[in-house]
Amino acid sequence: MPAFLSGFFLSLSLILAIGAQNAFVLRQGLMRQHVFAVCLFCAVSDALLITAGVAGFGALATAVPWFETAMRYGGAAFLIWYGWKNAYSAWQGGAALQTEGPAQTRLSVILATLAALTWLNPHVYLDTVVLIGSISAQYPDRLSFGIGAVLASFTFFFSLGYGARLLSPVFRLPRAWQVLDALIALTMWAIAAGLLLGGH
């Protein structure tokens, strides 16, 4: 149980930080578009990476010296672009949450999450594979630690995705949507700055 709880709360504390992936899940939850598929995809992706880390791949950054640097600069470039996209949406304004109208196909939503916000996000690898993987080595019961970490991911993403709809009345106002886009942009740029400055 101590290993399970440690894994659960470590994973939860890492995921709670606002990032591109979380912002995407929040947006899909507000739009009520393919929420289950998006939450499931993010949680399963985390589960695979956590499993890889706990299984012993946490030493990847040490074994391959250029791995962390490549992830840092590649991730920073993507986050700068993603932040600009949201900043432009905030600048344009005039958009409000619409619960009706054409929805994105499930394929396009999952591909956007897969290609950009999950597997190309350096924080995902550093937090799950490297950090959780290395910390799990301190526990004799690594299986319980890993299960706790995976469960935290499922709990968080489904809570975020389905809890977002409680905020939908607020996001019917164009100004609220502008504020959200602006906050997402600033967050992405702050993360990118941290990566470029060598932070984690």
GROMACS .gro file of C-alpha atoms in nm:
model
  200
    1MET     CA    1   0.000   0.000   0.000
    2PRO     CA    2   0.279   0.257   0.073
    3ALA     CA    3   0.426   0.195  -0.274
    4PHE     CA    4   0.081   0.220  -0.435
    5LEU     CA    5   0.002   0.551  -0.264
    6SER     CA    6   0.345   0.692  -0.342
    7GLY     CA    7   0.304   0.607  -0.709
    8PHE     CA    8  -0.049   0.747  -0.716
    9PHE     CA    9   0.033   1.083  -0.558
   10LEU     CA   10   0.362   1.129  -0.743
   11SER     CA   11   0.191   1.072  -1.076
   12LEU     CA   12  -0.103   1.294  -0.983
   13SER     CA   13   0.124   1.580  -0.874
   14LEU     CA   14   0.310   1.566  -1.205
   15ILE     CA   15  -0.004   1.556  -1.420
   16LEU     CA   16  -0.179   1.836  -1.228
   17ALA     CA   17   0.055   2.095  -1.378
   18ILE     CA   18  -0.127   2.273  -1.660
   19GLY     CA   19   0.018   2.173  -1.993
   20ALA     CA   20  -0.068   2.137  -2.361
   21GLN     CA   21  -0.220   1.793  -2.315
   22ASN     CA   22  -0.435   1.899  -2.020
   23ALA     CA   23  -0.548   2.211  -2.203
   24PHE     CA   24  -0.654   1.999  -2.499
   25VAL     CA   25  -0.854   1.762  -2.276
   26LEU     CA   26  -1.017   2.060  -2.102
   27ARG     CA   27  -1.113   2.213  -2.436
   28GLN     CA   28  -1.264   1.886  -2.562
   29GLY     CA   29  -1.455   1.851  -2.236
   30LEU     CA   30  -1.596   2.201  -2.271
   31MET     CA   31  -1.696   2.128  -2.631
   32ARG     CA   32  -1.828   1.783  -2.531
   33GLN     CA   33  -1.665   1.629  -2.835
   34HIS     CA   34  -1.527   1.275  -2.813
   35VAL     CA   35  -1.448   1.322  -2.443
   36PHE     CA   36  -1.429   0.950  -2.363
   37ALA     CA   37  -1.198   0.874  -2.658
   38VAL     CA   38  -0.965   1.165  -2.573
   39CYS     CA   39  -0.950   1.081  -2.201
   40LEU     CA   40  -0.896   0.712  -2.272
   41PHE     CA   41  -0.622   0.783  -2.524
   42CYS     CA   42  -0.432   1.015  -2.290
   43ALA     CA   43  -0.464   0.778  -1.995
   44VAL     CA   44  -0.358   0.472  -2.194
   45SER     CA   45  -0.063   0.663  -2.341
   46ASP     CA   46   0.048   0.760  -1.991
   47ALA     CA   47   0.000   0.401  -1.876
   48LEU     CA   48   0.228   0.270  -2.154
   49LEU     CA   49   0.499   0.526  -2.076
   50ILE     CA   50   0.478   0.472  -1.701
   51THR     CA   51   0.501   0.097  -1.754
   52ALA     CA   52   0.809   0.149  -1.972
   53GLY     CA   53   0.968   0.366  -1.703
   54VAL     CA   54   0.891   0.129  -1.418
   55ALA     CA   55   1.011  -0.166  -1.628
   56GLY     CA   56   1.356  -0.014  -1.645
   57PHE     CA   57   1.371   0.237  -1.929
   58GLY     CA   58   1.411   0.530  -1.692
   59ALA     CA   59   1.785   0.523  -1.766
   60LEU     CA   60   1.726   0.615  -2.133
   61ALA     CA   61   1.835   0.976  -2.087
   62THR     CA   62   2.159   0.858  -1.926
   63ALA     CA   63   2.228   0.590  -2.187
   64VAL     CA   64   2.161   0.826  -2.479
   65PRO     CA   65   2.324   1.163  -2.393
   66TRP     CA   66   2.154   1.362  -2.671
   67PHE     CA   67   1.801   1.235  -2.590
   68GLU     CA   68   1.713   1.498  -2.330
   69THR     CA   69   1.855   1.785  -2.536
   70ALA     CA   70   1.665   1.678  -2.848
   71MET     CA   71   1.341   1.645  -2.653
   72ARG     CA   72   1.393   1.984  -2.489
   73TYR     CA   73   1.447   2.188  -2.806
   74GLY     CA   74   1.195   1.997  -3.015
   75GLY     CA   75   0.935   2.032  -2.743
   76ALA     CA   76   1.007   2.403  -2.695
   77ALA     CA   77   0.958   2.469  -3.067
   78PHE     CA   78   0.625   2.289  -3.066
   79LEU     CA   79   0.504   2.466  -2.752
   80ILE     CA   80   0.592   2.807  -2.893
   81TRP     CA   81   0.387   2.728  -3.204
   82TYR     CA   82   0.096   2.591  -3.000
   83GLY     CA   83   0.103   2.897  -2.774
   84TRP     CA   84   0.097   3.129  -3.076
   85LYS     CA   85  -0.205   2.943  -3.213
   86ASN     CA   86  -0.400   2.999  -2.889
   87ALA     CA   87  -0.278   3.359  -2.857
   88TYR     CA   88  -0.408   3.429  -3.207
   89SER     CA   89  -0.746   3.280  -3.113
   90ALA     CA   90  -0.757   3.499  -2.802
   91TRP     CA   91  -0.665   3.808  -3.006
   92GLN     CA   92  -0.936   3.743  -3.262
   93GLY     CA   93  -1.200   3.686  -2.995
   94GLY     CA   94  -1.567   3.665  -3.077
   95ALA     CA   95  -1.586   3.290  -3.025
   96ALA     CA   96  -1.810   3.130  -2.767
   97LEU     CA   97  -1.875   2.772  -2.672
   98GLN     CA   98  -2.126   2.615  -2.907
   99THR     CA   99  -2.279   2.280  -2.816
  100GLU     CA  100  -2.429   2.239  -3.160
  101GLY     CA  101  -2.289   2.236  -3.510
  102PRO     CA  102  -2.036   2.019  -3.694
  103ALA     CA  103  -1.806   1.820  -3.469
  104GLN     CA  104  -1.456   1.700  -3.538
  105THR     CA  105  -1.428   1.339  -3.638
  106ARG     CA  106  -1.295   1.106  -3.372
  107LEU     CA  107  -0.997   1.027  -3.597
  108SER     CA  108  -0.887   1.390  -3.631
  109VAL     CA  109  -0.919   1.449  -3.256
  110ILE     CA  110  -0.713   1.144  -3.166
  111LEU     CA  111  -0.451   1.219  -3.432
  112ALA     CA  112  -0.414   1.575  -3.303
  113THR     CA  113  -0.366   1.444  -2.950
  114LEU     CA  114  -0.131   1.167  -3.062
  115ALA     CA  115   0.089   1.364  -3.298
  116ALA     CA  116   0.124   1.685  -3.103
  117LEU     CA  117   0.013   1.699  -2.743
  118THR     CA  118   0.106   1.356  -2.614
  119TRP     CA  119   0.387   1.174  -2.792
  120LEU     CA  120   0.573   1.487  -2.903
  121ASN     CA  121   0.553   1.649  -2.561
  122PRO     CA  122   0.894   1.618  -2.388
  123HIS     CA  123   0.740   1.661  -2.043
  124VAL     CA  124   0.540   1.343  -2.095
  125TYR     CA  125   0.859   1.139  -2.141
  126LEU     CA  126   1.058   1.316  -1.872
  127ASP     CA  127   0.780   1.286  -1.616
  128THR     CA  128   0.663   0.932  -1.690
  129VAL     CA  129   0.955   0.736  -1.833
  130VAL     CA  130   1.248   0.912  -1.666
  131LEU     CA  131   1.119   1.057  -1.337
  132ILE     CA  132   0.855   0.801  -1.238
  133GLY     CA  133   1.075   0.521  -1.372
  134SER     CA  134   1.377   0.626  -1.167
  135ILE     CA  135   1.179   0.684  -0.847
  136SER     CA  136   1.005   0.347  -0.879
  137ALA     CA  137   1.347   0.180  -0.850
  138GLN     CA  138   1.354   0.286  -0.484
  139TYR     CA  139   1.057   0.063  -0.402
  140PRO     CA  140   1.081  -0.316  -0.363
  141ASP     CA  141   0.718  -0.341  -0.475
  142ARG     CA  142   0.756  -0.163  -0.808
  143LEU     CA  143   0.440  -0.326  -0.944
  144SER     CA  144   0.219  -0.157  -0.683
  145PHE     CA  145   0.401   0.172  -0.742
  146GLY     CA  146   0.336   0.148  -1.115
  147ILE     CA  147  -0.031   0.054  -1.069
  148GLY     CA  148  -0.080   0.353  -0.841
  149ALA     CA  149   0.083   0.586  -1.095
  150VAL     CA  150  -0.131   0.451  -1.380
  151LEU     CA  151  -0.451   0.477  -1.176
  152ALA     CA  152  -0.374   0.841  -1.098
  153SER     CA  153  -0.350   0.915  -1.470
  154PHE     CA  154  -0.687   0.753  -1.546
  155THR     CA  155  -0.847   0.933  -1.250
  156PHE     CA  156  -0.713   1.272  -1.352
  157PHE     CA  157  -0.792   1.266  -1.723
  158PHE     CA  158  -1.147   1.138  -1.686
  159SER     CA  159  -1.214   1.386  -1.403
  160LEU     CA  160  -1.080   1.672  -1.617
  161GLY     CA  161  -1.263   1.570  -1.931
  162TYR     CA  162  -1.603   1.510  -1.776
  163GLY     CA  163  -1.570   1.775  -1.504
  164ALA     CA  164  -1.511   2.044  -1.767
  165ARG     CA  165  -1.876   2.036  -1.871
  166LEU     CA  166  -1.968   2.189  -1.535
  167LEU     CA  167  -1.796   2.504  -1.663
  168SER     CA  168  -1.978   2.508  -1.996
  169PRO     CA  169  -2.228   2.782  -1.890
  170VAL     CA  170  -1.934   3.012  -1.821
  171PHE     CA  171  -1.772   2.937  -2.155
  172ARG     CA  172  -2.079   3.035  -2.350
  173LEU     CA  173  -1.944   3.388  -2.303
  174PRO     CA  174  -1.691   3.497  -2.569
  175ARG     CA  175  -1.477   3.676  -2.308
  176ALA     CA  176  -1.432   3.359  -2.102
  177TRP     CA  177  -1.311   3.173  -2.410
  178GLN     CA  178  -1.063   3.452  -2.485
  179VAL     CA  179  -0.928   3.434  -2.131
  180LEU     CA  180  -0.887   3.055  -2.155
  181ASP     CA  181  -0.699   3.079  -2.487
  182ALA     CA  182  -0.477   3.355  -2.346
  183LEU     CA  183  -0.396   3.152  -2.034
  184ILE     CA  184  -0.317   2.845  -2.243
  185ALA     CA  185  -0.085   3.052  -2.465
  186LEU     CA  186   0.099   3.202  -2.167
  187THR     CA  187   0.131   2.859  -2.006
  188MET     CA  188   0.274   2.704  -2.321
  189TRP     CA  189   0.528   2.986  -2.359
  190ALA     CA  190   0.627   2.958  -1.992
  191ILE     CA  191   0.689   2.584  -2.034
  192ALA     CA  192   0.887   2.648  -2.353
  193ALA     CA  193   1.100   2.910  -2.175
  194GLY     CA  194   1.169   2.662  -1.896
  195LEU     CA  195   1.280   2.400  -2.148
  196LEU     CA  196   1.507   2.642  -2.334
  197LEU     CA  197   1.663   2.760  -2.008
  198GLY     CA  198   1.735   2.401  -1.915
  199GLY     CA  199   1.458   2.364  -1.655
  200HIS     CA  200   1.224   2.074  -1.623
   0.00000   0.00000   0.00000
